[in-house]
Amino acid sequence: MAPPNKLTLPLTPICLLVYLWCFGVFMTLALGSKARHFKWEVDYMYATPDCLENVVMGINGQFPGPTIKARAGDTVVVHLTNKLHTEGVVIHWHGIRQFGTPWADGTASISQCAINPGETFVYRFKVDKAGTYFYHGHYGMQRSAGLYGLLIVDVEEGKKESFHYDGEFNLLLSDWWHKGAHEQEVDLSSNPMRWIGEPQSLLINGRGQYNCTLAPAHNSNGSSLPVCKFRGNEQCAPNILHVEPNKTYRLRVASTTALASLNLAIGNHKMVMVEADGNYLQPFSVNDFDIYSGETYSVIFRTDQNLSNNYWISVGVRGREPKTPQGLAILHYKSTTSSKLPNLPPPKTPQWNDYTRSKSFANKILAFSGSPRPPTNYTRRIFLLNTQNRINGYTRWAINNVSLNLPSTPYLGSIKHGLTSAFDQKSPPETFVNTYDITMPPSNPNATYGNGVYKLEFGKTIDVILQNANALNANVSEIHPWHLHGHDFWILGYGEGKFSKKDEKKLNLQNPPLRNTVVIFPYGWTALRFVTDNPGVWAFHCHIEPHLHMGMGVIFASGVHLVGKIPEEALSCGLTGKLLRSNNHN
Amino acid sequence: MAPPNKLTLPLTPICLLVYLWCFGVFMTLALGSKARHFKWEVDYMYATPDCLENVVMGINGQFPGPTIKARAGDTVVVHLTNKLHTEGVVIHWHGIRQFGTPWADGTASISQCAINPGETFVYRFKVDKAGTYFYHGHYGMQRSAGLYGLLIVDVEEGKKESFHYDGEFNLLLSDWWHKGAHEQEVDLSSNPMRWIGEPQSLLINGRGQYNCTLAPAHNSNGSSLPVCKFRGNEQCAPNILHVEPNKTYRLRVASTTALASLNLAIGNHKMVMVEADGNYLQPFSVNDFDIYSGETYSVIFRTDQNLSNNYWISVGVRGREPKTPQGLAILHYKSTTSSKLPNLPPPKTPQWNDYTRSKSFANKILAFSGSPRPPTNYTRRIFLLNTQNRINGYTRWAINNVSLNLPSTPYLGSIKHGLTSAFDQKSPPETFVNTYDITMPPSNPNATYGNGVYKLEFGKTIDVILQNANALNANVSEIHPWHLHGHDFWILGYGEGKFSKKDEKKLNLQNPPLRNTVVIFPYGWTALRFVTDNPGVWAFHCHIEPHLHMGMGVIFASGVHLVGKIPEEALSCGLTGKLLRSNNHN
C-alpha cells in the first residue's frame, strides 16, 4: 500500500482571512488599542475530528474554536451567544487569573449562571501576563463535546521574550470519543457506573485519524493500523508545520484532554522547555515531554536536521494503559515537498507506566531565575486526600471523603450576597485521618456528597498537600492533574507515599515553578503553595473532566467582600436571581 | 421457530405499590381533597424502549413518566426538579386549558422560562374537564427524547360517565429513534438538512420490539421479522391487557409520536369511539381508528370473542410510507393462560396513503348531542398556508411564508410587561396570495424567519383555515396535525384543494366536534373555530416535533392584560428576568 501522495495545508492564508471575516472575529485594528473584541456563537455542528463524522460543539462554525491572540495588558472582550437549543453554556479562560473580574472565570455553579439558549454573556477580562493559554467549556461535559480553543498572549508591544525564535506554531491537544458527551454523562452517572473507556483518538488542533495512520510502515507503538486513505484536504488530515531549515521555532502546546495524559516528541529534534502555564522556566533540553490535561508548555527547537527530510510530531498516551493510537502532525522542511512523508518512524511514546521517568521530568521543571519566590512560611495547610468511593451505589471521586456536587446557585453570587441556604455552610474537612492506608482500597468506600467551601483568609499563604491513594480496585492509583482557578501556585515538590513530617525539608522554596496545574502521581503526594491575592470563588479540581463530573474538586473562596459589582447576567439564576428580583413586584 | 412461551405482566400490583412509593408520588390521601401533589425529577437514564438499550429522558427513573390520575375539578401540583446536567426543561400538559394559569402551560419561550438544572418549578393547574390527556416536554426535541406520560382525568367524584364500562386501560403511543434527540436536532438544523427518517420502532406504553416480532407466523404487513427472543420480563415486552370475557372496557389512547400518524385495531373486536381530546363524541363503531400525534381517544369495546383465544392490538403507520414494524400489545382473556399468544394475525394497518379512508374516518367524528355549539359567525378569519421552504440553504417549514424562530424571552412575560424588543412587533400575515398554487412546489421557496404574534381580541370568535400545499419536492404533500394550546376548537370541516367561497356552505355548524388537535390532509384544507376565552399566549403548531423545530407554528396572544401575577420563576430569563432585577441594584 502506497502512502497518500498529497497533503496540503488546509488553512491557506486566504482561507484564514475568509475565516476571520466569516467567523465574525472583528479585532480592533487601531494601533495601540488594547481591547480585543470577539463575537462568538456556540452551537453543535457536524465535523470529522478523526475522519469519522460526529457532532461537536463549535464556535462560529469552527472546531476547535478560534484562536485568540492578544498582548499582555490587553482586555479581551468575548460576546458569547448561546445558540444551543436547550443547553446552557459557559467558557472558562484557563490560566487567566481574572484579577478584579472573578465573574468572568467561566465556571457554571461557581463564578456565574450558565448562559441560557438565545442569550449573550460578555466576558471581559484582562490578560495581564504573556503566555500560552486556552479556553474550554466548564459545564457538564462540554469540554469533552469539543468546546475549546487556544488563547495566546504575546509580550507587550515593543517588549521581547528572553529567548529568541524565528516563528511559532500552536498545538492544541485533545482526546476524542465517538460516544457523545451527553451519553458519557449518563454513563458516569449510572448505577452501576459505566466507565467511558479510553478515547478513540488523540487530536492535534482538532485533527486525528481513527483506526488508520500515515506512518504504517514504521508504526512505533506496536499497533498495526492500516494506511489512512486521504485525498489531501480532509478536515482530519494532520497539521503540517512548515519550517525553514536552520531556524529556531517556538512550539506552544496546550492539553485540553478530557482524560489522557500525553507525551509529545518531534522526530530527531531536541527541544528546550521555556514556558509552562504562562510562566517562564529555567530552560532545559528534552527529547520529549509529558503534558497533562490543563497544562501548557512552550518549547523552542532548531530545524537543524537533514533538510531533505520531514519529521513526525507524535503524541501518545501515558499514565493509563494506552488503547489509543498516537496523534500525529508533520514538521515539514520547506526544502522538501510538503507531500513527502517522513522517512523515519514517529517518535515512540515512553512506556505508559514508567513513572520514574515521568517524575524525573516533573522534577526538572524549575522557575526561571528572577521569578517570584514563594513566601517562606505558610498560614494554613490543607491536606486533600484523593479517593475513589461509592455513594448509594454510585461511583464517585471524593476529597477527604466529600464528593463535590455543585449547587444550582453559583457560589460567587451566593457568598457575596450572604445566601446561606445556597450551599453547605460547614467547611469541608481540612485533612483526613492519619491512619488512612493509601496503599489499599478504601476500607470504608462510602463518601458523602457535599458542596461546602474552603474559606481562605485574603492575603495569606496557603499550602495544599494533595495526597493520592489507591482507588476502589486493588493496585490501582491514577494520575490526577489538579488545576487551580484564579491563581498560579508554586509546586514545592512531589513525593512517594503519604506526606509526613520528614518530607518537609525536601520542599523546594528556592526555585519552585509557578503553575496553574499540577499532577499527583500514583500513591504519591504533591505540595503546592499559593497566596490568596485574588478576591473571588475559585475551583480547584482534577482536570480530568469525567473525574470532576464525578465529584473530584473543591471550592476556595477568598476576599469575596472585596469583589466589585457582579454583572447581573452572572447572577440571574437560582437564589441570586430570586434575590435580585425580590425588590420589584410587577 | 416456536413463539416464546412465557409472557408475564411486568407491572404486578406489588410492583406498582413499590413504584408509587419509590418514585416519590405522594398523593394526598385525605378523602375530599382535590389537590394532587407530585414530586418529579427529570433526568436522563438508560432504558430499553424497543429492546435496544438507549438513553431516554425519564421522570423519577420511569420511562414513560408516571401516569397522573385525577378527577375533574382537582388541582394538580407537580413539583418538577430538573436533574439534567446542562439542559433546561419544561413540561406541557397537553389538552389542559390552563384557565387562569397560562404560565403553567409548560412551553419554553412561550409561557415560561425553561427550568434551569438543579432548580424546581411548581406546575399548579386545575383539570376542569374529565378526559384523556397526556404531558410531554416542549423544549427542543425533548419529547423525542422520551419525556412524556399520561394524564387521566376522571369525572367528578359521585358522577358517572354517560357510557358504561367495567374496566379501563391506557395506551400511550409513541415512536422511537435510535439516534439521540440532540443529534436529531443537529441533523434538522444542518445545511443541507439531514432528515431524521422514519422511526425504528413504535412504542405502546414505552414498549416496542425493534427488528423482531411476537407474531412472525402471520406478520400482516408483509415484513419478515424474526421472532423476538423474550424471556418474559423484559422492559420491552409488550403490554398485556388482562380482561374478563363478556365485559365492557374503556381503552384510553393518546399519541405523543414525534412524527408518525398511526392506526390502532384490536383483532376481531369492534370498538365504539366515545371521546376525543377530552370531549365526548357521537358514538360510532369502528374496526380500527386513525390517531395523529397530539390526539387522544377513548373507545369502548366488549370482550365478546372466543374466550379461549387472546388477541393482538396492533398499531401501524399511516400518512407516510411505513418503514417501521407495527407496535403490538396483547388483549388477554383471563379464561386463557397469559402465555398463550394470539392465534390470529395482528390486525393489518390500512394502506398508508388511502386518504379517502382517513378522511371518511375524520368526517365521522362529531360532537355528542348536547355538546356546546360554535358561535354562528366569526369575528376574524385567519388563513394559514403550510409550506416547506428554504432560508439561506436551511430547510424550514413556514406559515404564510414565515418560519417560527422562538425568542429567548417567553412571550407571556414580554407581552404582559410590554417588552417590545423581545419579539417582532409586526403581526404575521393574515393570509397568503390567492394566486399561490398549492399543487406545485413553491415557485419561490425562500421564506423568512419570524417570531411575531397574532394578537387576538379577547372574547371573540376566531376562524382558522389551515391550508396545506405541496412541499419542496414535487408530488409531496404531508399530513400535519395542528395542536392549539389553551383552547379546544370546533372542527368545521375538511376539504380538498384550496379553500374557497364555495366551501363556506359545507362547514358544519350543527355538531362539529371539539378538539385540541386536528389534521390537515395532503393538498387539503381544514377549517376550525374557537373563542378567545382564555387570557394568555398560546402556541398553535404542527405536533410533529421535527416540523415544529423547523418553524411550523404560530403564536396567538389574547387578553394578556387579564392575566394575573405571573410567578417570577416563569420570568427569570431573558428580558423579563432583566426587568424584574432592574429595580434592585445590589
Coordinates of N, CA and C in Angstrom, one line a residue, chain B residues 24-170:
Chain B
G24 N -41.6 8.6 44.4 CA -41.9 9.8 45.1 C -43.3 10.4 44.8
V25 N -44.2 9.6 44.4 CA -45.5 10.1 44.2 C -46.2 10.1 45.5
F26 N -46.4 11.3 46.0 CA -47.2 11.3 47.3 C -48.5 12.0 47.0
M27 N -49.5 11.2 47.0 CA -50.9 11.7 46.7 C -51.6 12.0 48.0
T28 N -52.2 13.1 48.0 CA -53.0 13.4 49.2 C -54.1 12.4 49.4
L29 N -54.0 11.7 50.5 CA -55.0 10.6 50.6 C -56.3 11.0 51.3
A30 N -56.2 12.1 51.9 CA -57.5 12.5 52.6 C -58.6 12.6 51.6
L31 N -59.7 12.0 52.0 CA -60.9 12.0 51.1 C -61.4 13.4 50.9
G32 N -61.9 13.7 49.8 CA -62.4 15.0 49.5 C -61.4 16.0 49.1
S33 N -60.1 15.7 49.4 CA -59.1 16.7 49.0 C -59.0 16.7 47.5
K34 N -58.7 17.9 46.9 CA -58.7 18.0 45.5 C -57.4 18.4 44.9
A35 N -56.4 18.6 45.8 CA -55.1 18.9 45.3 C -54.2 17.7 45.3
R36 N -53.7 17.4 44.1 CA -52.9 16.1 44.0 C -51.4 16.5 43.7
H37 N -50.6 16.2 44.7 CA -49.2 16.7 44.6 C -48.3 15.6 44.1
F38 N -47.4 16.0 43.2 CA -46.4 15.1 42.7 C -45.0 15.7 42.8
K39 N -44.1 14.9 43.1 CA -42.7 15.4 43.2 C -41.9 14.7 42.2
W40 N -41.5 15.4 41.1 CA -40.9 14.7 40.0 C -39.5 15.2 39.8
E41 N -38.6 14.3 39.4 CA -37.3 14.7 38.9 C -37.1 14.2 37.5
V42 N -36.6 15.1 36.7 CA -36.4 14.7 35.3 C -34.9 14.4 35.1
D43 N -34.5 13.3 34.6 CA -33.1 13.0 34.3 C -33.0 12.0 33.1
Y44 N -31.8 12.1 32.5 CA -31.6 11.0 31.5 C -31.3 9.7 32.3
M45 N -31.6 8.6 31.6 CA -31.4 7.3 32.2 C -31.3 6.3 31.0
Y46 N -30.7 5.2 31.3 CA -30.7 4.1 30.3 C -32.0 3.3 30.4
A47 N -32.6 2.9 29.2 CA -33.7 2.1 29.2 C -33.7 1.3 27.9
T48 N -34.6 0.4 27.7 CA -34.6 -0.4 26.5 C -36.0 -0.4 25.9
P49 N -36.3 0.8 25.4 CA -37.7 1.0 24.9 C -38.1 0.0 23.8
D50 N -37.2 -0.4 22.9 CA -37.5 -1.3 21.9 C -36.6 -2.5 21.9
C51 N -36.2 -2.9 23.1 CA -35.2 -4.0 23.4 C -33.8 -3.6 23.1
L52 N -33.6 -2.5 22.5 CA -32.2 -2.0 22.3 C -32.0 -0.9 23.4
E53 N -30.9 -1.0 24.1 CA -30.6 0.0 25.1 C -30.3 1.3 24.6
N54 N -30.9 2.3 25.2 CA -30.7 3.7 24.7 C -30.9 4.7 25.9
V55 N -30.4 5.9 25.7 CA -30.6 6.9 26.7 C -32.0 7.5 26.5
V56 N -32.8 7.6 27.5 CA -34.1 8.2 27.4 C -34.2 9.3 28.5
M57 N -35.2 10.2 28.3 CA -35.4 11.2 29.4 C -36.5 10.6 30.2
G58 N -36.2 10.4 31.5 CA -37.2 9.8 32.4 C -37.6 10.7 33.5
I59 N -38.7 10.3 34.2 CA -39.2 11.0 35.3 C -39.1 10.1 36.5
N60 N -38.4 10.4 37.6 CA -38.3 9.6 38.8 C -37.8 8.2 38.4
G61 N -37.0 8.1 37.4 CA -36.4 6.8 37.0 C -37.4 6.0 36.1
Q62 N -38.5 6.6 35.7 CA -39.5 5.8 34.9 C -39.5 6.3 33.5
F63 N -39.7 5.5 32.6 CA -40.0 5.8 31.2 C -41.1 4.9 30.7
P64 N -42.2 5.4 30.1 CA -42.6 6.8 30.1 C -42.8 7.3 31.6
G65 N -43.0 8.6 31.7 CA -43.2 9.2 33.0 C -44.4 8.6 33.7
P66 N -44.5 8.8 35.0 CA -45.7 8.3 35.8 C -47.0 8.8 35.2
T67 N -48.0 8.0 35.3 CA -49.4 8.4 34.9 C -50.0 9.2 36.0
I68 N -50.5 10.4 35.7 CA -51.2 11.2 36.7 C -52.7 10.8 36.6
K69 N -53.3 10.5 37.7 CA -54.8 10.2 37.7 C -55.4 11.3 38.6
A70 N -56.4 11.9 38.1 CA -57.1 13.0 38.9 C -58.6 12.9 38.6
R71 N -59.3 13.8 39.2 CA -60.7 13.9 38.9 C -61.0 15.3 38.5
A72 N -62.0 15.4 37.7 CA -62.4 16.8 37.2 C -62.6 17.7 38.3
G73 N -62.0 18.9 38.3 CA -62.1 19.9 39.3 C -60.9 19.9 40.3
D74 N -60.1 18.8 40.2 CA -58.9 18.7 41.0 C -57.9 19.8 40.6
T75 N -57.0 20.1 41.5 CA -55.8 20.8 41.2 C -54.6 19.9 41.2
V76 N -53.9 19.9 40.1 CA -52.7 19.1 40.0 C -51.5 20.0 40.4
V77 N -50.7 19.5 41.2 CA -49.5 20.3 41.6 C -48.2 19.4 41.4
V78 N -47.5 19.8 40.4 CA -46.3 19.0 40.1 C -45.0 19.8 40.4
H79 N -44.3 19.4 41.4 CA -43.0 20.0 41.7 C -41.9 19.4 40.8
L80 N -41.6 20.1 39.8 CA -40.7 19.5 38.8 C -39.3 20.0 39.0
T81 N -38.4 19.0 39.4 CA -37.0 19.4 39.6 C -36.2 18.9 38.4
N82 N -35.4 19.8 37.8 CA -34.5 19.5 36.7 C -33.2 18.9 37.2
K83 N -33.0 17.6 36.9 CA -31.8 16.9 37.3 C -30.9 16.7 36.1
L84 N -31.2 17.3 35.0 CA -30.3 17.2 33.9 C -29.0 18.1 34.2
H85 N -28.0 17.8 33.5 CA -26.7 18.4 33.9 C -26.5 19.8 33.3
T86 N -27.0 20.0 32.0 CA -26.7 21.3 31.4 C -27.9 21.8 30.6
E87 N -29.0 21.0 30.6 CA -30.2 21.4 29.8 C -31.3 21.9 30.7
G88 N -32.0 22.9 30.1 CA -33.3 23.3 30.7 C -34.4 22.3 30.4
V89 N -35.5 22.5 31.1 CA -36.6 21.5 30.8 C -38.0 22.2 31.1
V90 N -39.0 21.9 30.5 CA -40.4 22.3 30.8 C -41.3 21.1 30.5
I91 N -42.5 21.1 31.0 CA -43.5 20.0 30.7 C -44.8 20.7 30.3
H92 N -45.3 20.3 29.2 CA -46.6 20.8 28.7 C -47.7 19.8 29.0
W93 N -48.8 20.3 29.5 CA -49.9 19.4 29.9 C -50.9 19.5 28.8
H94 N -50.8 18.6 27.9 CA -51.4 18.6 26.6 C -52.9 18.4 26.7
G95 N -53.7 19.4 26.3 CA -55.2 19.3 26.4 C -55.8 20.0 27.6
I96 N -54.9 20.3 28.6 CA -55.4 21.1 29.8 C -55.4 22.5 29.4
R97 N -56.5 23.2 29.6 CA -56.6 24.6 29.0 C -55.9 25.6 29.9
Q98 N -55.6 25.3 31.1 CA -54.9 26.3 32.0 C -55.6 27.6 32.1
F99 N -57.0 27.5 32.3 CA -57.7 28.7 32.6 C -57.1 29.4 33.9
G100 N -56.7 30.6 33.7 CA -56.2 31.4 34.9 C -54.8 31.1 35.2
T101 N -54.2 30.1 34.6 CA -52.8 29.7 34.9 C -52.0 29.5 33.6
P102 N -52.0 30.6 32.7 CA -51.3 30.4 31.4 C -49.8 30.1 31.6
W103 N -49.2 30.5 32.7 CA -47.8 30.3 32.9 C -47.5 28.9 33.2
A104 N -48.5 28.0 33.4 CA -48.3 26.6 33.7 C -48.5 25.7 32.5
D105 N -48.5 26.4 31.3 CA -48.8 25.6 30.1 C -47.5 24.8 29.7
G106 N -46.4 25.2 30.2 CA -45.2 24.3 30.0 C -44.6 24.4 28.6
T107 N -44.6 25.6 28.1 CA -44.0 25.8 26.8 C -42.8 26.8 26.9
A108 N -41.6 26.3 26.7 CA -40.4 27.2 26.8 C -40.5 28.3 25.7
S109 N -40.1 29.4 26.0 CA -40.1 30.6 25.1 C -41.5 31.2 24.9
I110 N -42.5 30.5 25.4 CA -43.9 31.0 25.2 C -44.5 31.3 26.5
S111 N -44.7 30.3 27.4 CA -45.4 30.5 28.7 C -44.4 30.7 29.8
Q112 N -43.2 30.2 29.7 CA -42.3 30.3 30.8 C -40.8 30.2 30.4
C113 N -39.9 30.5 31.3 CA -38.5 30.3 31.1 C -38.3 28.8 31.4
A114 N -37.4 28.2 30.6 CA -37.0 26.8 30.9 C -36.5 26.7 32.3
I115 N -36.8 25.6 33.0 CA -36.3 25.4 34.3 C -34.8 25.0 34.3
N116 N -34.0 25.8 35.0 CA -32.5 25.5 34.9 C -32.2 24.2 35.7
P117 N -31.0 23.6 35.3 CA -30.6 22.4 36.0 C -30.5 22.7 37.5
G118 N -31.0 21.8 38.3 CA -30.9 21.9 39.7 C -32.1 22.7 40.3
E119 N -32.9 23.3 39.5 CA -33.9 24.1 40.0 C -35.3 23.4 39.9
T120 N -36.3 23.9 40.7 CA -37.6 23.3 40.7 C -38.6 24.3 40.3
F121 N -39.5 23.9 39.5 CA -40.7 24.8 39.1 C -41.9 24.1 39.5
V122 N -42.9 24.8 40.1 CA -44.1 24.2 40.5 C -45.2 24.4 39.5
Y123 N -45.7 23.4 38.8 CA -46.8 23.5 38.0 C -48.1 23.2 38.8
R124 N -48.9 24.2 38.8 CA -50.2 24.1 39.6 C -51.3 24.5 38.7
F125 N -52.2 23.6 38.4 CA -53.3 23.9 37.5 C -54.5 23.0 37.7
K126 N -55.6 23.5 37.3 CA -56.9 22.8 37.5 C -57.2 21.9 36.3
V127 N -57.6 20.7 36.6 CA -58.0 19.9 35.5 C -59.5 19.9 35.5
D128 N -60.1 20.8 34.7 CA -61.5 21.2 34.9 C -62.5 20.2 34.2
K129 N -61.9 19.4 33.3 CA -62.8 18.6 32.4 C -62.3 17.2 32.4
A130 N -63.2 16.2 32.6 CA -62.8 14.8 32.5 C -62.3 14.5 31.1
G131 N -61.4 13.6 31.0 CA -60.9 13.2 29.7 C -59.6 12.5 29.7
T132 N -59.1 12.2 28.5 CA -57.8 11.5 28.3 C -56.8 12.5 27.8
Y133 N -55.8 12.8 28.6 CA -54.8 13.8 28.3 C -53.4 13.1 28.5
F134 N -52.4 13.9 28.1 CA -51.0 13.4 28.4 C -50.2 14.7 28.6
Y135 N -48.9 14.4 28.9 CA -48.0 15.5 29.1 C -46.7 15.2 28.3
H136 N -45.9 16.2 28.0 CA -44.7 15.9 27.3 C -43.8 17.2 27.4
G137 N -42.5 17.0 27.1 CA -41.5 18.0 27.0 C -41.9 19.0 25.9
H138 N -41.6 20.3 26.0 CA -42.0 21.2 25.0 C -40.8 22.2 24.8
Y139 N -39.6 21.6 24.7 CA -38.4 22.4 24.6 C -37.4 21.6 23.7
G140 N -36.9 22.2 22.6 CA -36.1 21.5 21.7 C -36.8 20.2 21.3
M141 N -36.1 19.1 21.3 CA -36.7 17.8 20.9 C -36.8 16.9 22.1
Q142 N -37.2 17.4 23.3 CA -37.2 16.6 24.5 C -38.4 15.7 24.5
R143 N -39.4 15.9 23.6 CA -40.5 14.9 23.5 C -39.9 13.7 22.8
S144 N -39.1 13.9 21.7 CA -38.5 12.8 21.0 C -37.5 12.0 22.0
A145 N -37.0 12.7 22.9 CA -36.0 12.1 23.9 C -36.8 11.2 24.9
G146 N -38.1 11.3 24.9 CA -38.8 10.3 25.7 C -39.5 11.0 26.9
L147 N -39.6 12.3 27.0 CA -40.2 13.0 28.1 C -41.7 13.1 27.9
Y148 N -42.4 12.1 28.3 CA -43.9 12.1 28.2 C -44.5 11.1 29.1
G149 N -45.8 11.3 29.3 CA -46.6 10.4 30.1 C -48.1 10.7 30.0
L150 N -48.9 9.9 30.7 CA -50.4 10.1 30.6 C -50.9 11.0 31.7
L151 N -52.0 11.6 31.5 CA -52.7 12.4 32.5 C -54.2 12.1 32.3
I152 N -54.7 11.3 33.2 CA -56.1 10.8 33.1 C -57.0 11.6 34.1
V153 N -58.0 12.2 33.5 CA -58.9 12.9 34.4 C -60.3 12.2 34.4
D154 N -60.7 11.7 35.5 CA -62.0 11.0 35.7 C -63.0 12.1 36.0
V155 N -64.3 11.6 35.8 CA -65.4 12.5 36.1 C -65.4 12.8 37.6
E156 N -66.0 13.9 38.0 CA -66.1 14.2 39.4 C -66.5 13.1 40.3
E157 N -66.1 13.0 41.5 CA -66.5 12.0 42.5 C -68.0 12.0 42.5
G158 N -68.6 10.8 42.4 CA -70.0 10.6 42.5 C -70.7 10.7 41.2
K159 N -70.0 11.3 40.2 CA -70.7 11.4 38.9 C -70.4 10.2 38.0
K160 N -71.2 10.0 37.0 CA -70.9 8.8 36.1 C -70.7 9.3 34.7
E161 N -70.0 8.5 34.0 CA -69.8 8.7 32.5 C -71.2 8.4 31.9
S162 N -71.4 8.9 30.7 CA -72.7 8.6 30.0 C -72.7 7.2 29.4
F163 N -71.5 6.6 29.4 CA -71.4 5.2 28.9 C -70.8 4.4 30.0
H164 N -71.2 3.1 29.9 CA -70.8 2.2 31.0 C -69.6 1.4 30.6
Y165 N -68.7 1.1 31.5 CA -67.6 0.2 31.3 C -67.2 -0.5 32.6
D166 N -66.7 -1.7 32.5 CA -66.3 -2.5 33.6 C -64.8 -2.3 34.1
G167 N -64.1 -1.8 33.1 CA -62.7 -1.6 33.5 C -62.0 -0.7 32.4
E168 N -60.8 -0.2 32.6 CA -60.2 0.6 31.6 C -58.7 0.3 31.5
F169 N -58.2 0.6 30.4 CA -56.7 0.5 30.1 C -56.3 1.8 29.4
N170 N -55.0 2.1 29.6 CA -54.4 3.3 28.9 C -53.3 2.8 28.0

